Amino acid sequence: MGVQGICLHVFVIHYEGLMSWLIALAGLLYVAFVTAAATGVVPLTGLQALFSVLLPILIAGKVQQIRALVSAGTAGQVSLSTWCIALTACIFRIFTTLVETQDKMVLFILGVATLLNCVLIALIIFYQYKDQQRAKPAQLKKDE
């Protein structure tokens, strides 16, 4: 989830023309840290402490998507099926966490992710319906 959030931030920064060497350096440092964590260089207690950083990244990424949908006023190329898959994955992760670890921090993060995914799905459905309603008069005029 964190990597997904970071990727979303990078794409938004890049396509809004805000990419700079500082952002690129931060991305490289992130990749170096993830590599160090995955290979065991960073101790488990350090990883647990940094896990709390995931929530703001997750929220910021999804809020950016929500903001983009609302400001565009259209679903555009946003895929409903992709966000349904993300929602389903969160629900299964909640179930797995409940069964395996009962980790409250992970459950909270997954709960927030699930809630934001539901908001995104509702917005996509709303804007797709709105787009279809806008297209109907244009289609009727075209048929006449």
Short mmCIF file of C-alpha atoms in Angstrom, two decimals:
data_model
loop_
_atom_site.label_atom_id
_atom_site.label_comp_id
_atom_site.label_asym_id
_atom_site.label_seq_id
_atom_site.Cartn_x
_atom_site.Cartn_y
_atom_site.Cartn_z
CA MET A 1 0.00 0.00 0.00
CA GLY A 2 2.81 2.41 0.82
CA VAL A 3 4.54 1.80 -2.50
CA GLN A 4 1.24 2.37 -4.28
CA GLY A 5 0.82 5.67 -2.44
CA ILE A 6 4.37 6.75 -3.22
CA CYS A 7 3.92 5.89 -6.92
CA LEU A 8 0.71 7.91 -7.03
CA HIS A 9 2.51 10.89 -5.50
CA VAL A 10 5.38 10.60 -7.99
CA PHE A 11 3.01 10.50 -10.96
CA VAL A 12 1.04 13.50 -9.71
CA ILE A 13 4.23 15.47 -9.03
CA HIS A 14 5.68 14.53 -12.42
CA TYR A 15 2.60 15.28 -14.51
CA GLU A 16 1.95 18.58 -12.72
CA GLY A 17 5.48 19.65 -13.65
CA LEU A 18 6.71 19.80 -10.07
CA MET A 19 9.39 17.10 -10.36
CA SER A 20 12.80 18.31 -9.24
CA TRP A 21 16.11 16.77 -8.32
CA LEU A 22 15.10 16.94 -4.63
CA ILE A 23 12.00 14.83 -5.25
CA ALA A 24 14.04 12.37 -7.31
CA LEU A 25 16.63 12.14 -4.53
CA ALA A 26 13.91 11.49 -1.96
CA GLY A 27 12.59 8.69 -4.16
CA LEU A 28 16.02 7.12 -4.45
CA LEU A 29 16.49 7.32 -0.68
CA TYR A 30 13.12 5.62 -0.24
CA VAL A 31 14.15 2.79 -2.57
CA ALA A 32 17.45 2.43 -0.68
CA PHE A 33 15.61 2.25 2.64
CA VAL A 34 13.12 -0.33 1.40
CA THR A 35 15.99 -2.43 0.10
CA ALA A 36 17.78 -2.15 3.46
CA ALA A 37 14.60 -3.10 5.31
CA ALA A 38 13.90 -6.07 3.07
CA THR A 39 17.43 -7.44 3.49
CA GLY A 40 17.39 -7.18 7.29
CA VAL A 41 19.81 -4.28 7.65
CA VAL A 42 17.13 -2.25 9.47
CA PRO A 43 16.04 -3.90 12.76
CA LEU A 44 12.44 -5.03 13.23
CA THR A 45 11.79 -2.43 15.94
CA GLY A 46 12.81 0.31 13.51
CA LEU A 47 10.42 -1.05 10.92
CA GLN A 48 7.59 -1.16 13.43
CA ALA A 49 8.25 2.46 14.40
CA LEU A 50 8.28 3.56 10.76
CA PHE A 51 5.10 1.64 9.98
CA SER A 52 3.11 4.52 11.43
CA VAL A 53 4.38 6.69 8.54
CA LEU A 54 2.34 4.54 6.17
CA LEU A 55 -0.98 6.03 7.24
CA PRO A 56 -0.28 9.63 6.16
CA ILE A 57 1.17 8.41 2.85
CA LEU A 58 -1.85 6.20 2.24
CA ILE A 59 -4.32 8.93 3.12
CA ALA A 60 -2.51 11.56 1.05
CA GLY A 61 -2.45 9.35 -2.05
CA LYS A 62 -6.12 8.49 -1.91
CA VAL A 63 -7.15 12.04 -1.01
CA GLN A 64 -5.24 13.30 -4.05
CA GLN A 65 -7.21 10.87 -6.21
CA ILE A 66 -10.49 11.97 -4.60
CA ARG A 67 -9.57 15.63 -5.08
CA ALA A 68 -8.67 15.02 -8.73
CA LEU A 69 -12.00 13.27 -9.38
CA VAL A 70 -14.02 16.02 -7.72
CA SER A 71 -12.15 18.87 -9.39
CA ALA A 72 -12.40 17.20 -12.83
CA GLY A 73 -16.10 16.55 -12.36
CA THR A 74 -15.80 13.38 -14.41
CA ALA A 75 -14.59 9.82 -13.93
CA GLY A 76 -12.52 10.13 -17.10
CA GLN A 77 -10.15 7.19 -17.45
CA VAL A 78 -10.39 6.06 -13.81
CA SER A 79 -11.14 2.35 -13.70
CA LEU A 80 -13.97 1.23 -11.45
CA SER A 81 -12.74 -2.36 -11.58
CA THR A 82 -9.26 -1.35 -10.37
CA TRP A 83 -10.66 0.37 -7.30
CA CYS A 84 -13.03 -2.55 -6.66
CA ILE A 85 -10.01 -4.85 -6.68
CA ALA A 86 -8.21 -2.49 -4.27
CA LEU A 87 -11.25 -2.52 -1.97
CA THR A 88 -11.47 -6.31 -2.09
CA ALA A 89 -7.75 -6.59 -1.33
CA CYS A 90 -8.17 -4.34 1.73
CA ILE A 91 -11.09 -6.40 2.98
CA PHE A 92 -9.10 -9.62 2.61
CA ARG A 93 -6.10 -8.04 4.32
CA ILE A 94 -8.34 -7.04 7.24
CA PHE A 95 -9.60 -10.62 7.51
CA THR A 96 -6.08 -12.02 7.30
CA THR A 97 -4.80 -9.59 9.93
CA LEU A 98 -7.68 -10.47 12.25
CA VAL A 99 -6.97 -14.18 11.88
CA GLU A 100 -3.16 -14.06 11.97
CA THR A 101 -1.89 -11.16 14.10
CA GLN A 102 -4.70 -8.93 15.44
CA ASP A 103 -2.28 -5.99 14.99
CA LYS A 104 -4.33 -2.90 15.84
CA MET A 105 -2.15 -0.48 13.87
CA VAL A 106 -2.41 -2.59 10.70
CA LEU A 107 -6.16 -2.97 11.20
CA PHE A 108 -6.55 0.79 11.61
CA ILE A 109 -4.54 1.52 8.47
CA LEU A 110 -6.48 -1.07 6.49
CA GLY A 111 -9.77 0.30 7.84
CA VAL A 112 -8.88 3.81 6.67
CA ALA A 113 -7.78 2.43 3.28
CA THR A 114 -11.05 0.52 2.97
CA LEU A 115 -13.08 3.61 3.81
CA LEU A 116 -11.21 5.77 1.29
CA ASN A 117 -11.53 3.07 -1.38
CA CYS A 118 -15.30 3.08 -0.77
CA VAL A 119 -15.36 6.88 -1.21
CA LEU A 120 -13.42 6.54 -4.47
CA ILE A 121 -15.74 3.83 -5.76
CA ALA A 122 -18.80 5.93 -4.89
CA LEU A 123 -17.31 8.94 -6.70
CA ILE A 124 -16.44 6.88 -9.77
CA ILE A 125 -19.95 5.42 -9.95
CA PHE A 126 -21.47 8.89 -9.46
CA TYR A 127 -19.33 10.52 -12.14
CA GLN A 128 -19.74 7.64 -14.60
CA TYR A 129 -23.52 7.97 -14.20
CA LYS A 130 -23.24 11.73 -14.61
CA ASP A 131 -21.10 11.26 -17.74
CA GLN A 132 -23.71 8.90 -19.19
CA GLN A 133 -26.47 11.42 -18.50
CA ARG A 134 -24.46 14.14 -20.26
CA ALA A 135 -23.91 11.88 -23.26
CA LYS A 136 -27.60 11.04 -23.71
CA PRO A 137 -28.74 14.49 -24.99
CA ALA A 138 -25.77 14.65 -27.33
CA GLN A 139 -26.64 11.20 -28.67
CA LEU A 140 -30.30 12.17 -29.12
CA LYS A 141 -29.32 15.30 -31.10
CA LYS A 142 -26.96 13.22 -33.20
CA ASP A 143 -29.72 10.69 -34.01
CA GLU A 144 -32.15 13.42 -35.13
#
